[in-house]
mmCIF file of C-alpha atoms in Angstrom:
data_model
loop_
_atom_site.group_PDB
_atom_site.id
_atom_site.type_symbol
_atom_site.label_atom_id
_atom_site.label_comp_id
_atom_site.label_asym_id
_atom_site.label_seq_id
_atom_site.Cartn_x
_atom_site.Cartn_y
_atom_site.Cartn_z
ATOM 1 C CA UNK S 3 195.230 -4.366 126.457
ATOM 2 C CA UNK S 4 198.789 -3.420 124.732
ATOM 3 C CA UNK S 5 198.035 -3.275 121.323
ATOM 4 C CA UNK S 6 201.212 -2.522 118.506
ATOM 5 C CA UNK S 7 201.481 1.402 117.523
ATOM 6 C CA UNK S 8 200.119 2.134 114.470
ATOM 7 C CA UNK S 9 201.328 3.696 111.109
ATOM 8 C CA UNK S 10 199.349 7.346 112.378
ATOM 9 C CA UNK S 11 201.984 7.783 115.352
ATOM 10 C CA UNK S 12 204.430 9.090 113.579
ATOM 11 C CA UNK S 13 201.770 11.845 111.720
ATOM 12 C CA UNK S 14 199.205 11.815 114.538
ATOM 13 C CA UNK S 15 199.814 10.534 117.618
ATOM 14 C CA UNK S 16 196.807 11.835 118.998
ATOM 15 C CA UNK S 17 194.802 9.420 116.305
ATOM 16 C CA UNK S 18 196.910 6.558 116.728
ATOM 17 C CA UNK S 19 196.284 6.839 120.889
ATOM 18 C CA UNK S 20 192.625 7.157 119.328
ATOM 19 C CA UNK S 21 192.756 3.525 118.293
ATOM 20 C CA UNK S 22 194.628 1.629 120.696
ATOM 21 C CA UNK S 23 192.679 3.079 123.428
ATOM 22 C CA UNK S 24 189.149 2.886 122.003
ATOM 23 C CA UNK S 25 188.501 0.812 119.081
ATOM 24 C CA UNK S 26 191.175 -1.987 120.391
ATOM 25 C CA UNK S 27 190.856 -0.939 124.260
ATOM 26 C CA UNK S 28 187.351 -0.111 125.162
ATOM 27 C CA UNK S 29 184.930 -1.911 121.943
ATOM 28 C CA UNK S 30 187.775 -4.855 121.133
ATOM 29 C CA UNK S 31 187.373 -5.392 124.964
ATOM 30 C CA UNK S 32 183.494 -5.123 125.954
ATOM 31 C CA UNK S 33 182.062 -8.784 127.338
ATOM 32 C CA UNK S 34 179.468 -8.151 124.941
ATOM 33 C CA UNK S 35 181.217 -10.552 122.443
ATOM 34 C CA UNK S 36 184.400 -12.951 122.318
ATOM 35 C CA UNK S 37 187.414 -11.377 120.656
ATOM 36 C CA UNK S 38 186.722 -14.648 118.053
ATOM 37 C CA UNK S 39 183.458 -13.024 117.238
ATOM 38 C CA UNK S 40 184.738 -9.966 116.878
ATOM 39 C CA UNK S 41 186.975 -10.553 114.045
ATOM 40 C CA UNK S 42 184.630 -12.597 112.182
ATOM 41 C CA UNK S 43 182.229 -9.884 112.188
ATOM 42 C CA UNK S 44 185.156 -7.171 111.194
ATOM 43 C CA UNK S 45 186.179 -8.861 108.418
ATOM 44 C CA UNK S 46 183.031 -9.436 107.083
ATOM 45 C CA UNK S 47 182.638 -5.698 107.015
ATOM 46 C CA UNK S 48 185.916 -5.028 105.745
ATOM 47 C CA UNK S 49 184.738 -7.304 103.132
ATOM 48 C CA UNK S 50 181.601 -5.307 102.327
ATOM 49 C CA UNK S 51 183.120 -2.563 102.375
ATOM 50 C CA UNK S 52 186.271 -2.969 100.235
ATOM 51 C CA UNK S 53 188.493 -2.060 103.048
ATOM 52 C CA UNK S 54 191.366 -4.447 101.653
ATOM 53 C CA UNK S 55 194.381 -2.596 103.455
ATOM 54 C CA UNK S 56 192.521 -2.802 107.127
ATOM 55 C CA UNK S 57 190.957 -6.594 105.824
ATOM 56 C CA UNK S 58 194.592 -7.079 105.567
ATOM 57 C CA UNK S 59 195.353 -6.645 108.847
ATOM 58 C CA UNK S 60 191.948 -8.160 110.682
ATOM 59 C CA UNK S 61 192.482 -11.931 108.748
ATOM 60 C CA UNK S 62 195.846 -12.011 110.852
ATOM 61 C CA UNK S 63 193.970 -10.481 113.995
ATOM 62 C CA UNK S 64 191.442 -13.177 112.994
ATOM 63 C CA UNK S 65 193.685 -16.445 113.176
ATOM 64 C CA UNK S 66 195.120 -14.988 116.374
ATOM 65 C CA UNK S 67 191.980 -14.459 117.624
ATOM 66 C CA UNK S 68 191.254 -18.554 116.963
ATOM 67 C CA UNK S 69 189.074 -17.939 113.338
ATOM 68 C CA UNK S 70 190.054 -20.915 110.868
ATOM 69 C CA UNK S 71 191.397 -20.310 107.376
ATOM 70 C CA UNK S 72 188.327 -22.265 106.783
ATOM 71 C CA UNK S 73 185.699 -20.260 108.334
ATOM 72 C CA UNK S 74 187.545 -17.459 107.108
ATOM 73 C CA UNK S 75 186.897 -18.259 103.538
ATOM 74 C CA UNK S 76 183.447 -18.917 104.831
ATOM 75 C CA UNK S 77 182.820 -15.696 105.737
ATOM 76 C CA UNK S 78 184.233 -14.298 102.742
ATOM 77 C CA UNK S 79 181.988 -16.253 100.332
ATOM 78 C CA UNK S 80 178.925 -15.629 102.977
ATOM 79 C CA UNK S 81 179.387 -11.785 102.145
ATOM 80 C CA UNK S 82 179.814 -12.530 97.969
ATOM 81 C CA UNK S 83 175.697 -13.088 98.165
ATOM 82 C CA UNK S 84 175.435 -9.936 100.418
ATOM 83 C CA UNK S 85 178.183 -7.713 99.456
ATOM 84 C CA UNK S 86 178.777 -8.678 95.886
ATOM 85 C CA UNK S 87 180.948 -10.900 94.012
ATOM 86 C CA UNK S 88 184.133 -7.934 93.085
ATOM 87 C CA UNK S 89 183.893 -7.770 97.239
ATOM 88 C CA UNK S 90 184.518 -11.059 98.068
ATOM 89 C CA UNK S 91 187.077 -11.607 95.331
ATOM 90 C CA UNK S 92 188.975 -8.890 96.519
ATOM 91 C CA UNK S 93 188.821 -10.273 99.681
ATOM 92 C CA UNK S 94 190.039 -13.842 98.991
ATOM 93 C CA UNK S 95 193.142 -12.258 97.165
ATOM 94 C CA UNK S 96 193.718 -10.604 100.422
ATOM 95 C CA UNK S 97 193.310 -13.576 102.527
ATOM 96 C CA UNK S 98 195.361 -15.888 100.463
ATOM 97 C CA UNK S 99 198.273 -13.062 100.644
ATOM 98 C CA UNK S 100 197.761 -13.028 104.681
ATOM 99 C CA UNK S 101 197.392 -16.884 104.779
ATOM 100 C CA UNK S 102 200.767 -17.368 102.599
ATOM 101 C CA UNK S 103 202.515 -15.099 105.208
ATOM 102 C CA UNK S 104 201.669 -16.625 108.221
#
């Protein structure tokens, strides 16, 4: 899998060969799950976790990877009852800058 070079080449190449190779090469690319259940299950930990600038990045990976703006926003109000209410609102600003962009 080619994946886009990241923001840590240019200060770490070492750690931006780090994620191509085995976050988006060897998990991203297990048979264990489809790519489209992959996302949905990042971003709902982004979510949790207040992660906005990677959530940022994982709702675009998420419509590429066939997840509806609509199951999307699912997902983000699925996590407000498990993650907390400043989570998820967080995360819908994010989504509704990502879904204006694309």
């Amino acid at each position: 899998m080619t994946t886009r070079r990241t923001a840590f080449d240019e200060l770490n190449p070492r750690f931006g060969n780090y994620i191509r190779e085995h976050i988006y090469g060897e998990i991203w690319e297990r048979p264990g799950l489809s790519k489209r259940d992959r996302s949905i299950a990042t971003v709902a930990a982004l979510t949790a976790l207040y992660r906005t600038n990677q959530l940022r990045g994982h709702l675009k990976r998420a419509l590429d990877n066939g997840v509806t703006r609509e199951e999307l926003i699912e997902v983000i109000e699925h996590m407000a009852y498990y993650a907390g209410w400043p989570n998820a609102i967080n995360a819908y600003e994010v989504a509704r800058e990502v879904f204006k962009d694309a």
